[in-house]
Structure formats: C-alpha cells, structure tokens
Amino acid sequence: MKTLLLTWWTGYIWSHNAVLLLEQWYQVILFDNLSNSDKSTVENIKEIAASSLLGKERVERSLKFYEGDLRNTSDLEKVFSENTIDTVIHFAWAKAVGESCEKPFEYYENNVVGTLNLTKVMEKHNCKNIIFSSSATVYDPSQTPPFSEETKTGNTTNPYGTTKFLIENILRDLATHADFRVINLRYFNPVWAHESGLIGEDPNDIPNNLLPFIMKVAAGELTELSVFGNDYDTVDGTGVRDYIHVVDLAQWHLSALKHLESNTTHLLYENINLGTWAGTSVMEMITFTEEIIGASLPHKIVARRPWDIASAYCSPDKAEKLLWWKAEKSVKQAIDDSWNFIQQKKS
Ligand code: WQD
C-alpha cells in the first residue's frame, strides 16, 4: 500500500479528497498547523470514510494526522522519519489574494520557505514525487484566454500569485537537477461544496471569494454583494472566471497520482490546467444563483479590485488527455451544491 503525505491540508476543503484517496487504498497522512481548521475535521473524514466502503478499523489504520508547520523543519523530520512516504500532495496554504497583498511576508514564508523546507526533507528521505496545487494566477495578465499551459507566465499581480510562480520554478529546477518528479496542477476557480451537502465552504468571517460571498447574501447573513467593476472588456463588463467543482478537482488529483505512478520515466515535469473551457461572468453567477434560490440577490457595482484581471479561463485539453478526466460538473451544479450545503448547515 502506497503512503501519501497531504501537506497544508486545510481541513474541510480537502476532506473529500482524503476520503477518495482512502477509498483507493492509499495510506494517508495529513499534515497541517490547524490555522484554518480544527481537529474535528479529521474525525469527520474518518466517519465519512468508515461509513463508505472502508469500515472503522481500516480507516483507523490508514489515516494519520500530524499537527505541524512547514516552517518548522523538525515537524517535517518527525513525519518523514516515522513513515516511508511515496508521494507528497502539496496543497495550498491560505489562498486569499487580497490578504496576500496586506501580508506579503507571511505568504512568502508560508508558501515559498515552507516548500523549500518540505522539498529539502523530501530529498533527505529520498521521496521525490510531488503534486503541487498551483494556480491560474501564474499566467501573465497581459495574455488573452483561454490559457493553455504554453501561455506566458509571470508578471503576477499579487504576492499569492508570485509565490505560486516561484514554487513552480523551484520545482522545475528540482526536477531538472535533483530528480524530483513533479506535477503542477494549475487550478482555476475552485468551488468547495460537495454534492453530499456535508462538506463545503462557509467561512466565519467575511469571505474573500465570489461564491461564498454570494451564498452569505443569499442566506441573509450579509446584506448585498459588491460587484468589483462592470467596465471590463467582457460579455457584460464584469469579471469572467472558470469555476471548477471540488468533486472534479478531487478526481483530477487522483488521476495525477495515477499518472505519476504509472509513468516510470525518470524525468517527469508537467504543468496542467484544471478548468472547464467555460468562462462565467459575475453577473451570470448572480443570475444563476437567483434561478436556484428563487429570489433576487441584492448587489451593487463598486470599483475594481486593483489586482483583478478581466478574464481568466483555460483550455483543459492537457488534463483531459493526460489525466483522462474532463470536468463533469457545471458551474450551475456548483452553485446548487453550495446552496444545498448552506441550507443543510442551517437546518
Ligand atoms: C472572482 C470574480 C472578482 C468577490 C481566485 C482564487 C485564487 C486562485 C485564482 C486557485 C472576480 C469578482 C469577487 C466579490 C466580486 N485560484 N468578485 N465580488 O480573484 O479570481 O482568485 O482564483 O488557486 O486562489 O482566490 O477569485 O472569487 O475572489 O473573484 O465581484 O465579493 O468575482 O472581481 O472577477 P479570483 P474571486
């Protein structure tokens, strides 16, 4: 049985992924400093996994949790010395673009220094397989979508994007010079609600991302949505993004893992877009939500955010061919699942 380390695994967001990997008979180790989650999520994962195919006893044997911080090499040493790890899935730490502009050093330290510590310890323990959560933010904002993996990268507009861009480059060097085998998965805009209604995103504070914000307005917890700009060169002037469902995202990770395992070539370095081909504007998101909740969604137009670009969506051709997975869930489905999750949480 292969052993996976899931780093910066930020609680509920990746719960579904952890369950999927357990179902595929992996030994799963979660590593997190709990800054964004709490230990009860580990129990939830055990519960969901045990109630599916697995049974309690096997889940207890197959899932381990280490509380630790990537900035402390000793925390990583402990995990690697107590386990033989085959592959690391290096998930994103905080993903708030706006916050990264306010706290750039925190982002560099967590993301870049954390990744350096991780890869150093991996090298020492001869574990060289890594799947990294990269991002659409690595693409040069002057480029026109749909972005392919060959589209120019760099000139990032914010520290979050810069850390992703730097980490991709570090991993490319490690693939070339230190025999690391790397897959960078470039996420477009993930929507975190699972179809079961059990797992989803409902932050306690004001959400940074569009859909969680829309959901809070729909649920009456916030009074109105601010639409950041309606004078972009897009279908209706509002920002266009490529929204992907967490269930598809989890499948892509599993496929990436299988690709890494089945591809026996020594050298492996891939950048892969995870998206749908489809761009959806903020106004379209509002309309879809109104259809689903059966009510109007209060909103007003305000100024643009300084780091935003007009339009970001991708060609996921490579993901479809190399990873054999094409997004199955539409943006409407993602909104529907988010609403379902919020309602179940309230009941
Ligand atoms: C989406 C659109 C906003 C909030 C995300 C992630 C980041 C990375 C890239 C993967 C934009 C508009 C938003 C609101 C609005 N992905 N908006 N009112 O900036 O595309 O970044 O994708 O790792 O992690 O954060 O996402 O959800 O903030 O914005 O009008 O209250 O919605 O201007 O056009 P963004 P977002």
CSV table of N, CA, C and O in Angstrom, one decimal, residues 3 59-60 91 98 122 135 141 146-148 151 156 169 177 219 222 226 228-229 238 267 271 303 320 327:
chain,number,residue,atom,x,y,z
A,3,THR,N,2.0,5.2,0.5
A,3,THR,CA,1.7,6.2,1.5
A,3,THR,C,1.8,7.6,0.9
A,3,THR,O,2.8,7.9,0.3
A,59,VAL,N,-9.9,2.3,8.5
A,59,VAL,CA,-9.7,3.8,8.4
A,59,VAL,C,-8.8,4.2,9.5
A,59,VAL,O,-7.8,5.0,9.3
A,60,GLU,N,-8.9,3.6,10.7
A,60,GLU,CA,-8.0,4.0,11.8
A,60,GLU,C,-6.6,3.6,11.5
A,60,GLU,O,-5.6,4.3,11.8
A,91,PHE,N,-0.7,20.7,-0.9
A,91,PHE,CA,-1.9,21.6,-1.1
A,91,PHE,C,-1.6,23.0,-0.8
A,91,PHE,O,-0.6,23.4,-0.2
A,98,GLY,N,-6.2,39.0,-1.8
A,98,GLY,CA,-6.3,40.3,-1.2
A,98,GLY,C,-5.4,40.3,0.1
A,98,GLY,O,-4.6,41.2,0.4
A,122,MET,N,12.2,16.1,1.9
A,122,MET,CA,11.9,15.0,0.9
A,122,MET,C,13.2,14.4,0.3
A,122,MET,O,13.3,13.2,0.3
A,135,SER,N,-1.8,27.5,-9.6
A,135,SER,CA,-2.9,28.3,-9.7
A,135,SER,C,-2.9,29.1,-11.1
A,135,SER,O,-1.9,29.3,-11.7
A,141,PRO,N,-0.9,38.5,-16.9
A,141,PRO,CA,-2.2,39.1,-17.0
A,141,PRO,C,-2.4,39.8,-18.4
A,141,PRO,O,-3.5,40.1,-18.8
A,146,PRO,N,-8.6,31.7,-24.0
A,146,PRO,CA,-8.3,30.6,-23.0
A,146,PRO,C,-6.8,30.4,-22.8
A,146,PRO,O,-6.1,30.3,-23.9
A,147,PHE,N,-6.3,30.2,-21.6
A,147,PHE,CA,-4.9,30.0,-21.3
A,147,PHE,C,-4.6,28.5,-21.5
A,147,PHE,O,-5.4,27.6,-21.0
A,148,SER,N,-3.6,28.2,-22.3
A,148,SER,CA,-3.1,26.8,-22.3
A,148,SER,C,-1.8,26.8,-21.5
A,148,SER,O,-1.4,27.8,-21.0
A,151,THR,N,0.8,29.2,-22.5
A,151,THR,CA,0.6,30.7,-22.4
A,151,THR,C,1.7,31.2,-21.4
A,151,THR,O,2.1,30.6,-20.5
A,156,THR,N,3.1,38.5,-12.2
A,156,THR,CA,2.0,38.2,-11.3
A,156,THR,C,1.6,39.6,-10.7
A,156,THR,O,2.4,40.4,-10.5
A,169,ASN,N,8.7,27.3,-10.4
A,169,ASN,CA,10.0,27.4,-10.9
A,169,ASN,C,11.0,26.6,-10.1
A,169,ASN,O,12.0,26.0,-10.6
A,177,HIS,N,17.5,19.1,-11.8
A,177,HIS,CA,18.8,18.9,-11.2
A,177,HIS,C,18.8,18.0,-10.0
A,177,HIS,O,19.8,17.7,-9.4
A,219,ALA,N,-28.2,33.7,1.9
A,219,ALA,CA,-28.7,33.2,3.2
A,219,ALA,C,-29.2,34.3,4.1
A,219,ALA,O,-29.6,34.1,5.3
A,222,LEU,N,-25.4,38.4,4.9
A,222,LEU,CA,-24.8,39.7,4.5
A,222,LEU,C,-25.8,40.4,3.6
A,222,LEU,O,-26.6,39.7,3.0
A,226,SER,N,-21.0,43.2,-3.4
A,226,SER,CA,-20.3,44.2,-4.2
A,226,SER,C,-19.7,43.6,-5.4
A,226,SER,O,-18.9,42.6,-5.3
A,228,PHE,N,-17.2,43.9,-8.2
A,228,PHE,CA,-16.0,44.7,-8.4
A,228,PHE,C,-15.7,45.1,-9.9
A,228,PHE,O,-15.0,44.4,-10.6
A,229,GLY,N,-16.4,46.1,-10.3
A,229,GLY,CA,-16.2,46.6,-11.7
A,229,GLY,C,-17.2,46.0,-12.7
A,229,GLY,O,-17.4,44.8,-12.7
A,238,THR,N,-18.4,42.6,-16.4
A,238,THR,CA,-18.0,42.1,-15.1
A,238,THR,C,-16.9,41.0,-15.3
A,238,THR,O,-16.9,40.4,-16.4
A,267,LEU,N,12.4,11.2,-15.6
A,267,LEU,CA,12.1,12.7,-15.7
A,267,LEU,C,10.6,12.9,-15.8
A,267,LEU,O,10.0,12.4,-16.7
A,271,ASN,N,3.0,20.8,-16.2
A,271,ASN,CA,2.1,21.8,-15.7
A,271,ASN,C,0.7,21.5,-16.3
A,271,ASN,O,0.7,21.2,-17.5
A,303,ALA,N,-16.0,49.8,-7.3
A,303,ALA,CA,-14.8,49.9,-8.0
A,303,ALA,C,-14.1,48.6,-8.2
A,303,ALA,O,-14.3,47.6,-7.4
A,320,GLU,N,-7.5,16.6,-19.9
A,320,GLU,CA,-8.4,15.6,-20.4
A,320,GLU,C,-7.6,14.5,-21.1
A,320,GLU,O,-8.0,13.3,-21.0
A,327,ALA,N,-14.0,17.8,-16.7
A,327,ALA,CA,-14.9,18.3,-15.7
A,327,ALA,C,-16.3,17.8,-16.0
A,327,ALA,O,-16.8,18.0,-17.1
